[in-house]
Amino acid sequence: MQELSILEKNIFMDKQSGKDFDRPQYKRLVKKLRPDDLLYIKSIDRLGRNYEEIQNQWRILTKEKKIDIVVLDMPLLDTRRGKDLMGTFLSDIVLQVLSFAAENERTSIRTRQAEGIAAAKARGVRFGRPPKPLPESYHSAYQRWMAGAITGSAAARECGMPLSTFRYRSKLYRKV
């Protein structure tokens, strides 16, 4: 984008997945667009990863917002050229093929990710942050709570943890 001399303030990048168009930077971009603006997109999968959503957004941007779009890694997707019926037809075909490929890639990524997680779990890999060690006061607070001498809230406060954490840890503690 910098090679095209696009100002930094006109570059929009989302940090989240392109699975849908409910992304803060994308929404800001669309609000800012005016008729006859030119939108550069690095590649179609940077626009989105859902076949139908890409098609819908493309139509919104080109027909309703009346902007031109250039997909940098696919010169055939340049709405400035070929505004006749043949050019529109070719752009639509290329857009459909690339939208399909983007969604297909997203599906493949999710499948590989799920397989990787399952394989890691089978090897005994634990996910998430390791639990903090129980405070020294936990055992006595737990015993008094189980005996009904104090409430769960009081026991949690005594241990310096939220009630939900105290209850969660007590389930694990019982098993030990």
Coordinates of C-alpha atoms in Angstrom, one line a residue:
M1 CA 0.0 0.0 0.0
Q2 CA 2.9 2.3 0.7
E3 CA 4.3 1.6 -2.7
L4 CA 1.0 2.9 -4.1
S5 CA 1.6 6.1 -2.1
I6 CA -1.5 5.5 0.0
L7 CA -1.6 7.7 3.1
E8 CA -1.2 5.8 6.4
K9 CA -4.6 7.2 7.6
N10 CA -6.3 5.5 4.6
I11 CA -4.9 2.1 5.3
F12 CA -7.3 -0.1 7.3
M13 CA -6.1 -3.4 8.8
D14 CA -8.2 -5.7 11.0
K15 CA -6.3 -8.0 13.4
Q16 CA -9.2 -10.6 13.5
S17 CA -10.2 -13.3 11.1
G18 CA -11.9 -12.5 7.8
K19 CA -14.6 -15.1 8.5
D20 CA -17.2 -12.4 8.4
F21 CA -17.5 -8.6 7.9
D22 CA -18.3 -7.7 11.4
R23 CA -14.8 -6.2 11.9
P24 CA -14.1 -2.7 13.3
Q25 CA -11.6 -1.5 10.7
Y26 CA -13.7 -2.9 7.8
K27 CA -16.8 -1.0 9.1
R28 CA -14.7 2.2 9.4
L29 CA -13.5 1.7 5.9
V30 CA -16.9 1.3 4.4
K31 CA -18.3 4.3 6.3
K32 CA -15.4 6.4 4.9
L33 CA -15.9 5.3 1.2
R34 CA -17.6 7.8 -1.2
P35 CA -18.7 7.4 -4.8
D36 CA -15.8 7.2 -7.3
D37 CA -13.3 6.2 -4.5
L38 CA -10.7 3.5 -5.3
L39 CA -10.2 0.7 -2.9
Y40 CA -7.0 -1.4 -3.1
I41 CA -7.1 -4.9 -1.5
K42 CA -4.0 -7.0 -1.2
S43 CA -5.8 -10.2 -2.1
I44 CA -9.4 -11.3 -2.1
D45 CA -8.9 -13.5 1.0
R46 CA -7.9 -10.3 2.9
L47 CA -11.4 -9.0 2.1
G48 CA -13.1 -12.0 3.5
R49 CA -13.2 -15.8 3.8
N50 CA -16.9 -16.5 3.3
Y51 CA -18.0 -17.1 -0.3
E52 CA -21.5 -15.5 -0.1
E53 CA -20.3 -12.6 2.1
I54 CA -17.5 -11.7 -0.3
Q55 CA -20.0 -11.7 -3.2
N56 CA -22.5 -9.5 -1.2
Q57 CA -19.8 -7.1 0.0
W58 CA -18.4 -6.7 -3.5
R59 CA -21.8 -5.8 -4.8
I60 CA -22.4 -3.4 -2.0
L61 CA -19.1 -1.7 -2.6
T62 CA -19.3 -1.5 -6.4
K63 CA -23.1 -1.0 -6.9
E64 CA -24.3 0.8 -3.8
K65 CA -21.2 2.7 -2.7
K66 CA -20.2 3.1 -6.4
I67 CA -16.5 2.7 -5.8
D68 CA -13.9 0.9 -7.9
I69 CA -11.9 -2.0 -6.5
V70 CA -8.4 -3.2 -7.4
V71 CA -7.3 -6.6 -6.0
L72 CA -3.5 -6.3 -6.2
D73 CA -2.6 -9.9 -6.6
M74 CA -5.3 -10.6 -9.2
P75 CA -5.1 -8.0 -12.0
L76 CA -8.4 -9.4 -13.6
L77 CA -10.2 -8.0 -10.5
D78 CA -9.9 -4.3 -11.4
T79 CA -13.3 -2.7 -11.7
R80 CA -11.8 0.4 -13.4
R81 CA -11.3 -1.7 -16.6
G82 CA -13.9 -3.6 -18.5
K83 CA -17.0 -1.9 -17.4
D84 CA -18.8 -3.4 -20.4
L85 CA -20.8 -6.6 -20.2
M86 CA -17.9 -8.9 -21.1
G87 CA -15.5 -7.2 -18.5
T88 CA -18.2 -7.4 -15.8
F89 CA -18.8 -11.1 -16.7
L90 CA -15.1 -12.0 -16.5
S91 CA -14.7 -10.1 -13.2
D92 CA -17.7 -11.9 -11.7
I93 CA -16.3 -15.3 -12.7
V94 CA -12.9 -14.5 -11.3
L95 CA -14.5 -13.1 -8.1
Q96 CA -16.5 -16.3 -7.7
V97 CA -13.6 -18.6 -8.1
L98 CA -11.4 -16.6 -5.7
S99 CA -14.2 -16.3 -3.2
F100 CA -14.7 -20.1 -3.3
A101 CA -10.9 -20.6 -2.9
A102 CA -10.8 -18.2 0.1
E103 CA -13.7 -20.0 1.9
N104 CA -12.3 -23.4 1.1
E105 CA -8.9 -22.3 2.6
R106 CA -10.7 -21.2 5.7
T107 CA -12.4 -24.5 6.0
S108 CA -9.1 -26.3 5.5
I109 CA -7.4 -24.2 8.1
R110 CA -10.1 -24.9 10.7
T111 CA -10.0 -28.7 9.9
R112 CA -6.2 -28.7 10.3
Q113 CA -6.4 -26.7 13.5
A114 CA -9.0 -29.1 15.0
E115 CA -6.8 -32.1 14.0
G116 CA -3.8 -30.4 15.6
I117 CA -5.6 -29.7 18.8
A118 CA -7.0 -33.3 19.0
A119 CA -3.5 -34.7 18.4
A120 CA -2.0 -32.5 21.1
K121 CA -4.7 -33.4 23.6
A122 CA -4.0 -37.1 22.8
R123 CA -0.3 -36.5 23.7
G124 CA -1.4 -35.0 27.0
V125 CA -0.8 -31.4 26.1
R126 CA -2.8 -29.0 28.4
F127 CA -4.1 -25.8 27.0
G128 CA -4.5 -22.5 28.8
R129 CA -2.7 -20.8 31.6
P130 CA -1.4 -23.1 34.3
P131 CA -3.4 -22.7 37.5
K132 CA -1.9 -20.6 40.3
P133 CA -1.0 -22.5 43.4
L134 CA -3.6 -22.6 46.1
P135 CA -3.0 -20.1 48.9
E136 CA -1.9 -21.4 52.3
S137 CA -5.3 -20.5 53.8
Y138 CA -7.2 -22.6 51.2
H139 CA -7.3 -25.9 53.1
S140 CA -8.7 -24.4 56.3
A141 CA -11.2 -22.2 54.5
Y142 CA -12.3 -25.1 52.4
Q143 CA -12.8 -27.3 55.5
R144 CA -14.8 -24.7 57.3
W145 CA -16.9 -24.0 54.2
M146 CA -17.6 -27.8 53.7
A147 CA -18.6 -28.0 57.4
G148 CA -21.0 -25.1 56.9
A149 CA -19.2 -22.8 59.4
I150 CA -18.6 -20.1 56.7
T151 CA -20.2 -19.2 53.4
G152 CA -18.6 -19.7 50.1
S153 CA -18.2 -16.0 49.6
A154 CA -16.4 -15.7 53.0
A155 CA -14.1 -18.6 52.2
A156 CA -13.3 -17.1 48.8
R157 CA -12.5 -13.7 50.3
E158 CA -10.3 -15.4 52.9
C159 CA -8.4 -17.0 50.1
G160 CA -8.2 -13.8 48.0
M161 CA -10.0 -15.3 45.0
P162 CA -13.4 -14.8 43.3
L163 CA -16.2 -17.1 44.4
S164 CA -16.4 -18.8 41.0
T165 CA -12.7 -19.6 41.2
F166 CA -13.1 -20.9 44.8
R167 CA -15.9 -23.2 43.7
Y168 CA -14.1 -24.4 40.6
R169 CA -11.0 -25.1 42.6
S170 CA -13.0 -26.9 45.4
K171 CA -14.4 -29.3 42.8
L172 CA -10.8 -30.2 41.8
Y173 CA -9.7 -30.2 45.4
R174 CA -12.4 -32.8 46.3
K175 CA -11.0 -35.2 43.7
V176 CA -7.5 -35.1 45.1

